[in-house]
Amino acid sequence: MSKVLIISSDCHAGGLPANYEKFLPKKHHEAAGKWWVAYVKEMIARAGTFFDQEAMDDYAEKTGEHGQFQTFMQTSETIADDVLMNLLNDGTSPFSPRQGEWDAKVRLDELEADGVAGEVIFPQMAPFGAGLMQYRYQVDPEQNHAGLRAYNGWLAEFCNQNPGRHAGVALINLDDIEVTCQDIRDAKASGLFGGVLLPTSTGEFPFYHHPRYEPLWELCEELDMPLQTHSGWSPDYGDAPGATAMFISEVDMWAQRSFAALVWSGAFERHPNLKLILTETGTQWIIERLRVLEFKANLPIFNHFKKDLSLTPTEYFQRQCFIGASFLPVHEGQQRHKIGVNKIMWGSDYPHLEGTWPNTADALKTTFLDYPEDEARAMLGTNALDVYGFDQSLMESVAERVGPELSAVTGIAAQNGAA
Amino acid sequence: MSKVLIISSDCHAGGLPANYEKFLPKKHHEAAGKWWVAYVKEMIARAGTFFDQEAMDDYAEKTGEHGQFQTFMQTSETIADDVLMNLLNDGTSPFSPRQGEWDAKVRLDELEADGVAGEVIFPQMAPFGAGLMQYRYQVDPEQNHAGLRAYNGWLAEFCNQNPGRHAGVALINLDDIEVTCQDIRDAKASGLFGGVLLPTSTGEFPFYHHPRYEPLWELCEELDMPLQTHSGWSPDYGDAPGATAMFISEVDMWAQRSFAALVWSGAFERHPNLKLILTETGTQWIIERLRVLEFKANLPIFNHFKKDLSLTPTEYFQRQCFIGASFLPVHEGQQRHKIGVNKIMWGSDYPHLEGTWPNTADALKTTFLDYPEDEARAMLGTNALDVYGFDQSLMESVAERVGPELSAVTGIAAQNGAA
């Protein structure tokens, strides 16, 4: 076809606080309300570093949302908790300001207008500290588990509103691996999830080189549920002036760590069909990371650690891993052959403002100009089609309707038939 | 000269437990003895992962020390604490098995036989958890501070035995920055230290982007005391089978983090003569790290964080930082022009067995073959001469006596006069 199938391998969705109540046992409702208020107030208290004025001005220019954000910031410091909660449930919060985050109909329209046929959905903040920041906050473990299950329940229902168009990423925690495995079985059984979010931090538990996670690896292979990492977690840099700059400088690094752990734990060796997808952690970093791991693995001291491994770190990566490259900067795209065109999946990061939405067409032209057709198609859609198990004929029929012309992306008219 | 001046920018020294007593207040002597016994027993308990059999066999083949190590391992699990302490003070421990670590005369002979004229000395484990692993262990803060001062006292006396040949790296902790500054002033006043070891972990304190460290940056600039990082610290990976592989895979990463923090804290901006030297953290990593930092710094959100900075991360690196490359693998040396030949300092890692000693001549030939004379001389000696403030005429006279011929290193006879 002349159109390009675009699957965004990196999008985000989350409900308004009230949306989760249906999926949360009654006994947690009051605590959940308090948790949201405390969380948002903490974010606001840090806004001086986290949402700095100049960045907000840039965003306002792009979106026209400045006034709403300012009002929220100014009033939320002084208003009563219940009024704040009402504002959050109106979608007035600067942390979830776009209706497409919780409204599946608005979302689909916006994705389609942006040229995107299918998407992979990562969380925003979920109740009780679940989601990308799992184990960053001190939370009651029972509440945290209820919170992640509530998110999964909400997300399943959300994905089900546009069947076949959204692959959810299910939340887990690591408190009890038997429970974790049951959560993954539930997610798989729903048919609405494309993967499992592997927490970036393991909190007080050992990191992923430890054998305690073996049942998790085994199950994810058995069910063909890819493991997912996604940047977002970091240690607490506090409120020093340089804190946000440090956060942004290091945030990818924390989410990249699981790769080495799965190599040295033998998880990739014992489970050759286990997949690990590293999303919004950058792209080019894997070249340097593999260089370091190969170098270290060739030190004499590694003979012992390698003795049960039949492949090298690079070979495990090529066999079992993928990079969710998000909005792939030009210079990272130029390194694609060093990584493997079949390893890279583009993503718009919808609805985040640092992503390409609603200007994806322009962004694609910038990065993919002069790419050979098969490379552009692989990175923009067909890699994700396979990895996340989207329905090919559904995706292609949607792409015929909403996708960009290949020539508008690469500057070159389509040569092939169907991708 | 036809000879090459070799200064090893990465060596290690540490006393036997008894050697520190003279520098440790009496009230800490008993606790120090208990601390050493507990520390060594913990290392031995982990020996199954940390000192694995095959690696030990490799080492034994290289050194002939196998028997001694085995005996120590087998007996130290069952023997009484006082007998263990006697063994440690005989230098029988596998963790400090070479006399040159605590005997300055033996050391100088071994360095000279290896072609090395001068050296920079990093710690082994110092009393009460001071040294490379600062803040890894739960230690009484008063004891920890006494321990690092004891190490500094011991090292100063040690360096003073061969004047001008050793540049010590002084230990500090970060419990009280006023006290830290006094320790740095004391080190500078002795004239025996070439730098200050910046702990890789800041423990319970904020990381180095925080303004609490400003007096430290100011003082180190004022006194021309370079800040040093050195790999070694890591979080505790526990005793899982993959733990040591993870440690080795990630150990460089932890010690690389301070660079970004000093950029974003504005420390390099406010203190243009402050130096940061990153040692045994690899070499090539800085290329990728600078790419990431430059990319992030060009995101709109960084406008605010950059507003007081007149340079880019790469420019701060070029102005104020150096890489202690240790035994520079061939492929890393090939990237030297991307980093800057004037930024890289070779080191033997004496007396560690993973280093080039006692086979430095062979190692140099492998890495520096066909290097232009000025590049080889810079990386092997003259960069370190300037950065650590060695006496040039002393170093050159020693090099004339003990240094290798340039042609033996690069394969090309000297063209220049004195370096």
PDB file of C-alpha atoms in Angstrom, chain A residues 48-50 52-55 58-59 206-207 209-211 235-254 257-258 260-262 264-265 283-286 288-289 291-293 295-296 299-305 307 327 329 331-332, chain B residues 48-50 52-55 58-59 206-207 209-211 235-254 257-258 260-262 264-265 283-286 288-289 291-293 295-296 299-305 307 327 329 331-332:
ATOM      1  CA  GLY A  48       9.455  25.401  40.820  1.00  0.00           C
ATOM      2  CA  THR A  49      11.982  22.856  39.675  1.00  0.00           C
ATOM      3  CA  PHE A  50       9.870  20.281  37.888  1.00  0.00           C
ATOM      4  CA  ASP A  52       9.817  25.569  35.434  1.00  0.00           C
ATOM      5  CA  GLN A  53       8.446  28.796  34.074  1.00  0.00           C
ATOM      6  CA  GLU A  54      10.304  28.885  30.779  1.00  0.00           C
ATOM      7  CA  ALA A  55       9.392  25.328  29.902  1.00  0.00           C
ATOM      8  CA  ASP A  58       7.123  26.973  25.694  1.00  0.00           C
ATOM      9  CA  TYR A  59       4.329  24.525  26.321  1.00  0.00           C
ATOM     10  CA  PRO A 206      17.057  -7.711  45.174  1.00  0.00           C
ATOM     11  CA  PHE A 207      17.525  -6.519  41.612  1.00  0.00           C
ATOM     12  CA  HIS A 209      19.804 -10.788  38.619  1.00  0.00           C
ATOM     13  CA  HIS A 210      18.298 -12.648  41.602  1.00  0.00           C
ATOM     14  CA  PRO A 211      16.679 -16.113  41.208  1.00  0.00           C
ATOM     15  CA  PRO A 235      15.821   8.154  43.115  1.00  0.00           C
ATOM     16  CA  ASP A 236      14.636  11.329  44.850  1.00  0.00           C
ATOM     17  CA  TYR A 237      16.957  14.169  43.859  1.00  0.00           C
ATOM     18  CA  GLY A 238      15.260  16.471  46.358  1.00  0.00           C
ATOM     19  CA  ASP A 239      14.435  20.088  45.714  1.00  0.00           C
ATOM     20  CA  ALA A 240      17.921  21.435  44.961  1.00  0.00           C
ATOM     21  CA  PRO A 241      18.146  23.736  41.914  1.00  0.00           C
ATOM     22  CA  GLY A 242      19.908  21.082  39.840  1.00  0.00           C
ATOM     23  CA  ALA A 243      17.479  18.295  40.781  1.00  0.00           C
ATOM     24  CA  THR A 244      15.365  18.242  37.628  1.00  0.00           C
ATOM     25  CA  ALA A 245      18.383  18.539  35.357  1.00  0.00           C
ATOM     26  CA  MET A 246      19.873  15.506  37.131  1.00  0.00           C
ATOM     27  CA  PHE A 247      16.566  13.661  36.835  1.00  0.00           C
ATOM     28  CA  ILE A 248      16.399  14.271  33.095  1.00  0.00           C
ATOM     29  CA  SER A 249      20.096  13.441  32.642  1.00  0.00           C
ATOM     30  CA  GLU A 250      19.869  10.097  34.417  1.00  0.00           C
ATOM     31  CA  VAL A 251      16.275   8.928  33.974  1.00  0.00           C
ATOM     32  CA  ASP A 252      17.078   6.697  30.993  1.00  0.00           C
ATOM     33  CA  MET A 253      19.921   5.017  32.828  1.00  0.00           C
ATOM     34  CA  TRP A 254      17.790   3.562  35.606  1.00  0.00           C
ATOM     35  CA  ARG A 257      19.665  -1.586  33.983  1.00  0.00           C
ATOM     36  CA  SER A 258      17.358  -4.587  33.675  1.00  0.00           C
ATOM     37  CA  ALA A 260      22.288  -6.677  32.003  1.00  0.00           C
ATOM     38  CA  ALA A 261      20.474  -8.306  34.921  1.00  0.00           C
ATOM     39  CA  LEU A 262      18.455 -10.552  32.613  1.00  0.00           C
ATOM     40  CA  TRP A 264      23.612 -12.456  33.884  1.00  0.00           C
ATOM     41  CA  SER A 265      20.701 -14.077  35.689  1.00  0.00           C
ATOM     42  CA  THR A 283      18.161   4.281  21.397  1.00  0.00           C
ATOM     43  CA  GLN A 284      21.847   4.782  20.751  1.00  0.00           C
ATOM     44  CA  TRP A 285      22.808   3.915  24.346  1.00  0.00           C
ATOM     45  CA  ILE A 286      22.464   0.195  23.614  1.00  0.00           C
ATOM     46  CA  GLU A 288      27.721   1.622  24.084  1.00  0.00           C
ATOM     47  CA  ARG A 289      26.102  -0.661  26.665  1.00  0.00           C
ATOM     48  CA  ARG A 291      30.315  -2.659  23.939  1.00  0.00           C
ATOM     49  CA  VAL A 292      30.902  -2.427  27.684  1.00  0.00           C
ATOM     50  CA  LEU A 293      29.168  -5.729  28.444  1.00  0.00           C
ATOM     51  CA  PHE A 295      34.346  -6.088  26.945  1.00  0.00           C
ATOM     52  CA  LYS A 296      33.642  -7.072  30.536  1.00  0.00           C
ATOM     53  CA  LEU A 299      37.693 -10.482  31.091  1.00  0.00           C
ATOM     54  CA  PRO A 300      39.094 -13.712  32.557  1.00  0.00           C
ATOM     55  CA  ILE A 301      37.052 -13.260  35.740  1.00  0.00           C
ATOM     56  CA  PHE A 302      33.873 -13.654  33.668  1.00  0.00           C
ATOM     57  CA  ASN A 303      34.672 -17.214  32.584  1.00  0.00           C
ATOM     58  CA  HIS A 304      32.889 -18.516  35.618  1.00  0.00           C
ATOM     59  CA  PHE A 305      29.791 -16.318  35.199  1.00  0.00           C
ATOM     60  CA  LYS A 307      29.736 -20.909  31.913  1.00  0.00           C
ATOM     61  CA  PHE A 327      10.276   9.943  18.880  1.00  0.00           C
ATOM     62  CA  PRO A 329      15.896  11.935  17.038  1.00  0.00           C
ATOM     63  CA  HIS A 331      21.078  11.344  14.938  1.00  0.00           C
ATOM     64  CA  GLU A 332      19.840   8.246  16.768  1.00  0.00           C
TER      65      GLU A 332
ATOM     66  CA  GLY B  48      32.105 -18.122  46.129  1.00  0.00           C
ATOM     67  CA  THR B  49      30.837 -15.356  43.942  1.00  0.00           C
ATOM     68  CA  PHE B  50      33.436 -12.657  44.317  1.00  0.00           C
ATOM     69  CA  ASP B  52      35.384 -17.557  41.899  1.00  0.00           C
ATOM     70  CA  GLN B  53      37.498 -20.653  41.413  1.00  0.00           C
ATOM     71  CA  GLU B  54      38.301 -20.248  37.734  1.00  0.00           C
ATOM     72  CA  ALA B  55      39.360 -16.645  38.132  1.00  0.00           C
ATOM     73  CA  ASP B  58      43.892 -17.803  36.319  1.00  0.00           C
ATOM     74  CA  TYR B  59      45.460 -15.583  38.933  1.00  0.00           C
ATOM     75  CA  PRO B 206      21.846  14.486  48.656  1.00  0.00           C
ATOM     76  CA  PHE B 207      23.907  13.789  45.558  1.00  0.00           C
ATOM     77  CA  HIS B 209      23.963  18.513  42.378  1.00  0.00           C
ATOM     78  CA  HIS B 210      23.022  19.900  45.828  1.00  0.00           C
ATOM     79  CA  PRO B 211      24.340  23.293  47.060  1.00  0.00           C
ATOM     80  CA  PRO B 235      24.900  -1.046  45.884  1.00  0.00           C
ATOM     81  CA  ASP B 236      24.812  -4.452  47.543  1.00  0.00           C
ATOM     82  CA  TYR B 237      23.860  -7.038  44.901  1.00  0.00           C
ATOM     83  CA  GLY B 238      23.598  -9.718  47.568  1.00  0.00           C
ATOM     84  CA  ASP B 239      24.823 -13.262  47.169  1.00  0.00           C
ATOM     85  CA  ALA B 240      22.776 -14.313  44.107  1.00  0.00           C
ATOM     86  CA  PRO B 241      24.745 -16.190  41.437  1.00  0.00           C
ATOM     87  CA  GLY B 242      24.673 -13.205  39.069  1.00  0.00           C
ATOM     88  CA  ALA B 243      25.702 -10.683  41.729  1.00  0.00           C
ATOM     89  CA  THR B 244      29.363 -10.326  40.825  1.00  0.00           C
ATOM     90  CA  ALA B 245      28.633 -10.169  37.102  1.00  0.00           C
ATOM     91  CA  MET B 246      26.194  -7.325  37.814  1.00  0.00           C
ATOM     92  CA  PHE B 247      28.773  -5.636  40.035  1.00  0.00           C
ATOM     93  CA  ILE B 248      31.401  -5.754  37.309  1.00  0.00           C
ATOM     94  CA  SER B 249      28.891  -4.691  34.637  1.00  0.00           C
ATOM     95  CA  GLU B 250      27.736  -1.624  36.529  1.00  0.00           C
ATOM     96  CA  VAL B 251      30.656  -0.600  38.726  1.00  0.00           C
ATOM     97  CA  ASP B 252      31.932   2.043  36.298  1.00  0.00           C
ATOM     98  CA  MET B 253      28.487   3.608  35.973  1.00  0.00           C
ATOM     99  CA  TRP B 254      28.182   4.583  39.627  1.00  0.00           C
ATOM    100  CA  ARG B 257      27.582   9.985  37.857  1.00  0.00           C
ATOM    101  CA  SER B 258      29.382  12.884  39.543  1.00  0.00           C
ATOM    102  CA  ALA B 260      26.699  15.415  35.313  1.00  0.00           C
ATOM    103  CA  ALA B 261      26.044  16.565  38.879  1.00  0.00           C
ATOM    104  CA  LEU B 262      28.974  18.983  38.808  1.00  0.00           C
ATOM    105  CA  TRP B 264      24.176  20.970  36.584  1.00  0.00           C
ATOM    106  CA  SER B 265      25.086  22.196  40.054  1.00  0.00           C
ATOM    107  CA  THR B 283      37.369   5.740  28.798  1.00  0.00           C
ATOM    108  CA  GLN B 284      35.052   5.494  25.806  1.00  0.00           C
ATOM    109  CA  TRP B 285      31.911   5.949  27.946  1.00  0.00           C
ATOM    110  CA  ILE B 286      32.478   9.706  28.121  1.00  0.00           C
ATOM    111  CA  GLU B 288      28.297   8.501  24.794  1.00  0.00           C
ATOM    112  CA  ARG B 289      27.679  10.334  28.070  1.00  0.00           C
ATOM    113  CA  ARG B 291      26.234  12.894  23.520  1.00  0.00           C
ATOM    114  CA  VAL B 292      23.319  12.201  25.868  1.00  0.00           C
ATOM    115  CA  LEU B 293      23.961  15.284  28.005  1.00  0.00           C
ATOM    116  CA  PHE B 295      21.054  16.104  23.516  1.00  0.00           C
ATOM    117  CA  LYS B 296      19.149  16.571  26.761  1.00  0.00           C
ATOM    118  CA  LEU B 299      15.582  20.079  24.924  1.00  0.00           C
ATOM    119  CA  PRO B 300      13.411  23.171  25.523  1.00  0.00           C
ATOM    120  CA  ILE B 301      12.862  22.204  29.160  1.00  0.00           C
ATOM    121  CA  PHE B 302      16.583  22.705  29.784  1.00  0.00           C
ATOM    122  CA  ASN B 303      16.528  26.412  28.911  1.00  0.00           C
ATOM    123  CA  HIS B 304      15.814  27.237  32.516  1.00  0.00           C
ATOM    124  CA  PHE B 305      18.503  24.960  33.956  1.00  0.00           C
ATOM    125  CA  LYS B 307      20.510  29.936  32.168  1.00  0.00           C
ATOM    126  CA  PHE B 327      45.208   0.087  31.408  1.00  0.00           C
ATOM    127  CA  PRO B 329      42.319  -1.372  26.089  1.00  0.00           C
ATOM    128  CA  HIS B 331      39.818  -0.276  21.177  1.00  0.00           C
ATOM    129  CA  GLU B 332      39.369   2.500  23.743  1.00  0.00           C
TER     130      GLU B 332
END
